[in-house]
Amino acid sequence: MAPERLGQPRLDVETCESTQALVDTSLPEGAIVVADHQTAGRGRLGRHWEAPPGTAILCSFLLKPPASRSAPELALVAGVAVADTIERETGLAVQLKWPNDVMLRRTKVAGILAEMRDGAVILGIGLNVNQKREDMPERAGSLRSLTGREWEREPLLRSLLVDLEARYDAWVEGGLDAVYDGLGPRDFLRGRRVSVNGTTGVATMINRTGRLEIQVGHGEVVTVESGEVLYER
Ligand code: BT5
């Protein structure tokens, strides 16, 4: 199935500071910017996203979800779509580390950034494809470093457009519940000892509103809406 909406119109650039900044919010929903290289790729909370030229999928989508939906859930929805694509293409099991990391063999292969601008959501996806181990930060992996072979980026991106469109449409229609089958079973943190915003305990689940539930002892469960997770490997 060819993607119908997401990925159109498409702007391809060789180098930019960040694809996030190049998205024109006056365009229709689905517009995408794809870069071969970013000189100032962004992570969350002022962090950086690094990838050598020509090695990764670096893209940003313009989304205009209905006001009835909770936009921060989009990082999880996109994570599900990236996981669908990687699993189908590589046959390897992918996990999602709340709130925005895609994990393959316990290393981060992709990161997602959902930013609001002009009432729209700019959804950035960075997927490590052909980086060598030594070209990536610690605890990062690429499809190449984890499968031992190189991957063509364009077919992967096309696959991702199809998966993202399917998951996004389902979410617009039915909320996080409608994509939960791709989220709950892939929860990387479940059963791990974690610490988030000063709350320490064992992660029990990503619940159906996209929050992380942490058991802090004697059956008491604390629910966390956002934050940075420290975890035991
Ligand atoms: C993220 O942030 O994981 C969101 C990354 C989103 C990147 C895409 S690329 C296309 C679009 N344009 C942009 O400018 N951004 C988006 P965060 O959870 O804050 O993770 C950032 C941290 O991950 C860094 O501090 C590093 O430790 C690590 N990191 C940096 N580059 C990485 C890479 N290529 N692979 C894995 N980890 C990386």
mmCIF file of C-alpha atoms and ligand atoms in Angstrom:
data_model
loop_
_atom_site.group_PDB
_atom_site.id
_atom_site.type_symbol
_atom_site.label_atom_id
_atom_site.label_comp_id
_atom_site.label_asym_id
_atom_site.label_seq_id
_atom_site.Cartn_x
_atom_site.Cartn_y
_atom_site.Cartn_z
ATOM 1 C CA MET A 1 0.000 0.000 0.000
ATOM 2 C CA ALA A 2 1.412 3.405 -0.947
ATOM 3 C CA PRO A 3 1.229 6.138 1.649
ATOM 4 C CA GLU A 4 -1.500 8.587 0.737
ATOM 5 C CA ARG A 5 -1.122 11.543 3.016
ATOM 6 C CA LEU A 6 1.983 11.347 5.156
ATOM 7 C CA GLY A 7 5.126 12.186 3.257
ATOM 8 C CA GLN A 8 3.451 14.746 0.958
ATOM 9 C CA PRO A 9 4.713 17.292 0.108
ATOM 10 C CA ARG A 10 8.320 16.250 0.693
ATOM 11 C CA LEU A 11 11.380 18.466 0.995
ATOM 12 C CA ASP A 12 14.749 16.709 0.703
ATOM 13 C CA VAL A 13 17.827 18.568 1.851
ATOM 14 C CA GLU A 14 21.433 17.496 1.934
ATOM 15 C CA THR A 15 22.449 19.423 5.011
ATOM 16 C CA CYS A 16 20.553 21.516 7.513
ATOM 17 C CA GLU A 17 20.818 22.417 11.157
ATOM 18 C CA SER A 18 17.693 20.455 12.058
ATOM 19 C CA THR A 19 14.802 19.115 9.987
ATOM 20 C CA GLN A 20 12.509 20.294 12.801
ATOM 21 C CA ALA A 21 13.229 23.929 11.933
ATOM 22 C CA LEU A 22 12.524 23.479 8.209
ATOM 23 C CA VAL A 23 8.924 22.346 8.546
ATOM 24 C CA ASP A 24 6.562 25.037 7.267
ATOM 25 C CA THR A 25 3.451 24.840 9.435
ATOM 26 C CA SER A 26 1.271 26.503 6.771
ATOM 27 C CA LEU A 27 1.599 23.369 4.614
ATOM 28 C CA PRO A 28 -1.050 20.643 4.760
ATOM 29 C CA GLU A 29 -0.780 17.856 7.311
ATOM 30 C CA GLY A 30 1.624 15.139 6.214
ATOM 31 C CA ALA A 31 4.363 17.404 4.876
ATOM 32 C CA ILE A 32 7.813 15.980 5.538
ATOM 33 C CA VAL A 33 11.390 17.253 5.575
ATOM 34 C CA VAL A 34 14.144 14.677 5.051
ATOM 35 C CA ALA A 35 17.832 15.432 5.534
ATOM 36 C CA ASP A 36 20.978 13.534 4.715
ATOM 37 C CA HIS A 37 22.813 15.330 7.474
ATOM 38 C CA GLN A 38 22.041 17.640 10.390
ATOM 39 C CA THR A 39 24.628 19.969 11.864
ATOM 40 C CA ALA A 40 22.566 20.713 14.982
ATOM 41 C CA GLY A 41 20.138 17.784 15.308
ATOM 42 C CA ARG A 42 17.934 18.166 18.342
ATOM 43 C CA GLY A 43 16.961 15.782 21.086
ATOM 44 C CA ARG A 44 14.701 16.626 23.991
ATOM 45 C CA LEU A 45 15.546 19.144 26.714
ATOM 46 C CA GLY A 46 18.260 20.883 24.693
ATOM 47 C CA ARG A 47 20.155 17.659 23.980
ATOM 48 C CA HIS A 48 21.799 16.854 20.647
ATOM 49 C CA TRP A 49 21.118 14.191 18.049
ATOM 50 C CA GLU A 50 24.223 13.098 16.166
ATOM 51 C CA ALA A 51 24.662 11.105 12.961
ATOM 52 C CA PRO A 52 27.418 11.180 10.322
ATOM 53 C CA PRO A 53 26.260 12.345 6.843
ATOM 54 C CA GLY A 54 24.412 9.770 4.758
ATOM 55 C CA THR A 55 23.983 7.154 7.476
ATOM 56 C CA ALA A 56 20.613 7.708 9.139
ATOM 57 C CA ILE A 57 16.959 8.478 8.512
ATOM 58 C CA LEU A 58 16.427 12.024 9.756
ATOM 59 C CA CYS A 59 12.970 13.407 9.131
ATOM 60 C CA SER A 60 10.257 15.668 10.499
ATOM 61 C CA PHE A 61 6.520 15.437 9.840
ATOM 62 C CA LEU A 62 3.894 18.132 10.067
ATOM 63 C CA LEU A 63 0.838 16.793 11.912
ATOM 64 C CA LYS A 64 -2.369 18.589 12.780
ATOM 65 C CA PRO A 65 -4.209 16.270 15.142
ATOM 66 C CA PRO A 66 -7.696 17.116 16.381
ATOM 67 C CA ALA A 67 -7.871 19.069 19.647
ATOM 68 C CA SER A 68 -9.623 16.098 21.269
ATOM 69 C CA ARG A 69 -6.373 14.112 21.149
ATOM 70 C CA SER A 70 -3.445 14.515 23.536
ATOM 71 C CA ALA A 71 -0.509 15.554 21.334
ATOM 72 C CA PRO A 72 2.246 14.310 23.690
ATOM 73 C CA GLU A 73 0.987 10.758 22.993
ATOM 74 C CA LEU A 74 2.340 11.156 19.454
ATOM 75 C CA ALA A 75 5.876 10.271 20.540
ATOM 76 C CA LEU A 76 4.524 6.862 21.614
ATOM 77 C CA VAL A 77 2.416 6.484 18.470
ATOM 78 C CA ALA A 78 5.472 7.214 16.308
ATOM 79 C CA GLY A 79 7.547 4.805 18.388
ATOM 80 C CA VAL A 80 5.045 2.058 17.622
ATOM 81 C CA ALA A 81 5.276 2.835 13.892
ATOM 82 C CA VAL A 82 9.097 2.837 13.912
ATOM 83 C CA ALA A 83 9.049 -0.460 15.807
ATOM 84 C CA ASP A 84 6.583 -1.961 13.282
ATOM 85 C CA THR A 85 8.905 -0.993 10.428
ATOM 86 C CA ILE A 86 12.110 -2.267 12.007
ATOM 87 C CA GLU A 87 10.496 -5.561 13.021
ATOM 88 C CA ARG A 88 9.068 -6.168 9.583
ATOM 89 C CA GLU A 89 12.297 -5.288 7.799
ATOM 90 C CA THR A 90 14.810 -6.990 10.101
ATOM 91 C CA GLY A 91 12.739 -9.684 11.769
ATOM 92 C CA LEU A 92 14.192 -8.640 15.137
ATOM 93 C CA ALA A 93 12.052 -7.825 18.166
ATOM 94 C CA VAL A 94 11.948 -4.125 18.981
ATOM 95 C CA GLN A 95 11.106 -2.561 22.325
ATOM 96 C CA LEU A 96 9.935 0.910 23.269
ATOM 97 C CA LYS A 97 11.484 2.741 26.164
ATOM 98 C CA TRP A 98 9.040 5.252 27.567
ATOM 99 C CA PRO A 99 8.642 7.995 26.585
ATOM 100 C CA ASN A 100 10.463 8.295 23.244
ATOM 101 C CA ASP A 101 13.191 5.730 22.582
ATOM 102 C CA VAL A 102 13.145 2.767 20.230
ATOM 103 C CA MET A 103 15.342 -0.070 21.454
ATOM 104 C CA LEU A 104 16.857 -2.971 19.584
ATOM 105 C CA ARG A 105 18.891 -5.481 21.596
ATOM 106 C CA ARG A 106 18.866 -3.089 24.540
ATOM 107 C CA THR A 107 20.446 -0.224 22.629
ATOM 108 C CA LYS A 108 18.761 2.907 21.318
ATOM 109 C CA VAL A 109 18.304 2.748 17.544
ATOM 110 C CA ALA A 110 15.846 5.594 17.145
ATOM 111 C CA GLY A 111 14.645 8.659 18.994
ATOM 112 C CA ILE A 112 11.473 10.664 18.610
ATOM 113 C CA LEU A 113 10.833 14.315 19.290
ATOM 114 C CA ALA A 114 7.329 15.839 19.273
ATOM 115 C CA GLU A 115 7.346 19.634 19.347
ATOM 116 C CA MET A 116 4.383 22.037 19.184
ATOM 117 C CA ARG A 117 4.488 25.036 16.880
ATOM 118 C CA ASP A 118 1.649 27.271 15.599
ATOM 119 C CA GLY A 119 -0.885 24.800 16.988
ATOM 120 C CA ALA A 120 0.637 21.959 14.951
ATOM 121 C CA VAL A 121 2.927 19.108 15.976
ATOM 122 C CA ILE A 122 6.346 18.730 14.388
ATOM 123 C CA LEU A 123 7.197 15.078 14.803
ATOM 124 C CA GLY A 124 10.903 14.349 14.377
ATOM 125 C CA ILE A 125 12.260 10.852 13.906
ATOM 126 C CA GLY A 126 15.926 9.893 13.893
ATOM 127 C CA LEU A 127 16.608 6.260 12.987
ATOM 128 C CA ASN A 128 20.161 4.926 13.008
ATOM 129 C CA VAL A 129 20.681 2.850 9.891
ATOM 130 C CA ASN A 130 24.256 2.490 8.654
ATOM 131 C CA GLN A 131 26.385 4.017 11.401
ATOM 132 C CA LYS A 132 29.306 1.982 12.631
ATOM 133 C CA ARG A 133 29.575 1.274 16.326
ATOM 134 C CA GLU A 134 32.381 3.805 16.729
ATOM 135 C CA ASP A 135 30.285 6.543 15.058
ATOM 136 C CA MET A 136 27.599 6.498 17.728
ATOM 137 C CA PRO A 137 27.261 7.582 21.334
ATOM 138 C CA GLU A 138 27.476 5.001 24.084
ATOM 139 C CA ARG A 139 24.312 2.874 24.455
ATOM 140 C CA ALA A 140 23.325 3.594 20.836
ATOM 141 C CA GLY A 141 23.011 1.099 18.023
ATOM 142 C CA SER A 142 22.166 1.160 14.334
ATOM 143 C CA LEU A 143 20.495 -1.417 12.119
ATOM 144 C CA ARG A 144 23.944 -2.051 10.691
ATOM 145 C CA SER A 145 25.737 -2.429 14.012
ATOM 146 C CA LEU A 146 23.006 -4.780 15.253
ATOM 147 C CA THR A 147 22.400 -6.885 12.141
ATOM 148 C CA GLY A 148 25.863 -6.875 10.621
ATOM 149 C CA ARG A 149 24.771 -5.591 7.221
ATOM 150 C CA GLU A 150 23.990 -2.284 5.555
ATOM 151 C CA TRP A 151 20.412 -1.186 4.843
ATOM 152 C CA GLU A 152 19.048 1.053 2.098
ATOM 153 C CA ARG A 153 17.441 4.067 3.672
ATOM 154 C CA GLU A 154 14.819 4.988 1.077
ATOM 155 C CA PRO A 155 12.806 1.711 1.237
ATOM 156 C CA LEU A 156 12.937 1.901 5.034
ATOM 157 C CA LEU A 157 11.599 5.443 4.949
ATOM 158 C CA ARG A 158 8.806 4.410 2.574
ATOM 159 C CA SER A 159 7.886 1.568 4.904
ATOM 160 C CA LEU A 160 7.907 3.962 7.831
ATOM 161 C CA LEU A 161 5.525 6.321 6.034
ATOM 162 C CA VAL A 162 3.034 3.487 5.588
ATOM 163 C CA ASP A 163 3.306 2.357 9.211
ATOM 164 C CA LEU A 164 3.135 5.868 10.601
ATOM 165 C CA GLU A 165 0.096 6.702 8.533
ATOM 166 C CA ALA A 166 -1.696 3.553 9.687
ATOM 167 C CA ARG A 167 -0.870 4.092 13.373
ATOM 168 C CA TYR A 168 -1.554 7.833 13.237
ATOM 169 C CA ASP A 169 -4.951 7.356 11.614
ATOM 170 C CA ALA A 170 -5.865 4.710 14.185
ATOM 171 C CA TRP A 171 -4.831 7.068 17.003
ATOM 172 C CA VAL A 172 -6.791 10.014 15.566
ATOM 173 C CA GLU A 173 -9.818 7.739 15.397
ATOM 174 C CA GLY A 174 -9.498 5.876 18.671
ATOM 175 C CA GLY A 175 -6.738 7.395 20.812
ATOM 176 C CA LEU A 176 -3.863 5.513 22.412
ATOM 177 C CA ASP A 177 -6.117 2.515 23.049
ATOM 178 C CA ALA A 178 -6.247 1.960 19.299
ATOM 179 C CA VAL A 179 -2.461 1.475 19.034
ATOM 180 C CA TYR A 180 -1.930 -0.110 22.437
ATOM 181 C CA ASP A 181 -1.392 -3.561 20.920
ATOM 182 C CA GLY A 182 1.881 -2.195 19.505
ATOM 183 C CA LEU A 183 2.887 -0.452 22.709
ATOM 184 C CA GLY A 184 2.083 -2.470 25.833
ATOM 185 C CA PRO A 185 3.802 -5.692 24.751
ATOM 186 C CA ARG A 186 6.955 -3.787 23.689
ATOM 187 C CA ASP A 187 7.466 -1.980 26.996
ATOM 188 C CA PHE A 188 11.241 -2.028 27.610
ATOM 189 C CA LEU A 189 11.059 -0.706 31.175
ATOM 190 C CA ARG A 190 8.495 -3.149 32.516
ATOM 191 C CA GLY A 191 9.957 -4.988 35.482
ATOM 192 C CA ARG A 192 13.047 -2.797 35.581
ATOM 193 C CA ARG A 193 14.081 -0.665 38.512
ATOM 194 C CA VAL A 194 13.701 2.936 37.459
ATOM 195 C CA SER A 195 13.978 6.431 38.796
ATOM 196 C CA VAL A 196 11.955 9.260 37.252
ATOM 197 C CA ASN A 197 11.670 12.793 38.632
ATOM 198 C CA GLY A 198 12.762 11.552 42.040
ATOM 199 C CA THR A 199 10.344 8.607 42.100
ATOM 200 C CA THR A 200 12.130 5.282 42.444
ATOM 201 C CA GLY A 201 10.598 1.851 42.082
ATOM 202 C CA VAL A 202 9.805 -0.880 39.582
ATOM 203 C CA ALA A 203 8.150 0.114 36.307
ATOM 204 C CA THR A 204 4.987 -1.932 35.912
ATOM 205 C CA MET A 205 3.458 -0.618 32.689
ATOM 206 C CA ILE A 206 2.820 2.166 30.216
ATOM 207 C CA ASN A 207 -0.873 2.695 30.875
ATOM 208 C CA ARG A 208 -3.584 3.424 28.330
ATOM 209 C CA THR A 209 -3.187 7.166 28.763
ATOM 210 C CA GLY A 210 0.524 6.932 27.896
ATOM 211 C CA ARG A 211 1.806 7.426 31.437
ATOM 212 C CA LEU A 212 4.417 5.280 33.121
ATOM 213 C CA GLU A 213 3.276 3.415 36.223
ATOM 214 C CA ILE A 214 5.876 2.744 38.893
ATOM 215 C CA GLN A 215 5.389 0.502 41.899
ATOM 216 C CA VAL A 216 7.140 2.214 44.778
ATOM 217 C CA GLY A 217 6.524 -0.455 47.400
ATOM 218 C CA HIS A 218 3.740 -2.247 49.268
ATOM 219 C CA GLY A 219 1.440 -2.068 46.273
ATOM 220 C CA GLU A 220 1.564 1.693 46.001
ATOM 221 C CA VAL A 221 1.705 2.823 42.379
ATOM 222 C CA VAL A 222 2.845 6.259 41.221
ATOM 223 C CA THR A 223 1.920 7.461 37.742
ATOM 224 C CA VAL A 224 4.366 9.674 35.857
ATOM 225 C CA GLU A 225 3.306 11.904 32.980
ATOM 226 C CA SER A 226 6.690 12.923 31.608
ATOM 227 C CA GLY A 227 10.321 12.916 32.575
ATOM 228 C CA GLU A 228 13.715 11.410 32.163
ATOM 229 C CA VAL A 229 14.073 7.772 33.132
ATOM 230 C CA LEU A 230 17.157 6.360 34.771
ATOM 231 C CA TYR A 231 17.066 2.572 34.725
ATOM 232 C CA GLU A 232 19.065 -0.440 35.773
ATOM 233 C CA ARG A 233 20.213 -2.483 32.834
HETATM 234 C C1 BT5 B 1 15.600 11.950 21.283
HETATM 235 O O1 BT5 B 1 16.008 12.848 22.233
HETATM 236 O O2 BT5 B 1 15.775 10.764 21.349
HETATM 237 C C2 BT5 B 1 14.914 12.590 20.092
HETATM 238 C C3 BT5 B 1 15.784 12.565 18.875
HETATM 239 C C4 BT5 B 1 15.066 13.103 17.666
HETATM 240 C C5 BT5 B 1 16.009 13.233 16.507
HETATM 241 C C6 BT5 B 1 15.289 13.611 15.238
HETATM 242 S S1 BT5 B 1 16.359 13.542 13.863
HETATM 243 C C7 BT5 B 1 15.189 14.320 12.871
HETATM 244 C C8 BT5 B 1 14.574 15.403 13.723
HETATM 245 N N1 BT5 B 1 15.352 16.615 13.638
HETATM 246 C C9 BT5 B 1 15.947 16.924 14.802
HETATM 247 O O3 BT5 B 1 16.683 17.911 14.993
HETATM 248 N N2 BT5 B 1 15.579 16.014 15.736
HETATM 249 C C10 BT5 B 1 14.695 15.007 15.200
HETATM 250 P P1 BT5 B 1 16.599 12.462 23.653
HETATM 251 O O4 BT5 B 1 15.736 11.450 24.331
HETATM 252 O O5 BT5 B 1 16.809 13.759 24.321
HETATM 253 O O6 BT5 B 1 17.964 11.764 23.326
HETATM 254 C C11 BT5 B 1 19.111 12.501 23.043
HETATM 255 C C12 BT5 B 1 20.287 11.727 23.586
HETATM 256 O O7 BT5 B 1 20.455 10.534 22.822
HETATM 257 C C13 BT5 B 1 21.602 12.471 23.475
HETATM 258 O O8 BT5 B 1 21.844 13.217 24.613
HETATM 259 C C14 BT5 B 1 22.617 11.358 23.291
HETATM 260 O O9 BT5 B 1 22.981 10.823 24.543
HETATM 261 C C15 BT5 B 1 21.828 10.280 22.587
HETATM 262 N N3 BT5 B 1 22.043 10.292 21.138
HETATM 263 C C16 BT5 B 1 22.474 11.284 20.339
HETATM 264 N N4 BT5 B 1 22.511 10.896 19.069
HETATM 265 C C17 BT5 B 1 22.098 9.610 19.059
HETATM 266 C C18 BT5 B 1 21.934 8.629 18.062
HETATM 267 N N5 BT5 B 1 22.167 8.875 16.766
HETATM 268 N N6 BT5 B 1 21.492 7.416 18.432
HETATM 269 C C19 BT5 B 1 21.215 7.123 19.711
HETATM 270 N N7 BT5 B 1 21.377 7.993 20.713
HETATM 271 C C20 BT5 B 1 21.812 9.225 20.388
#
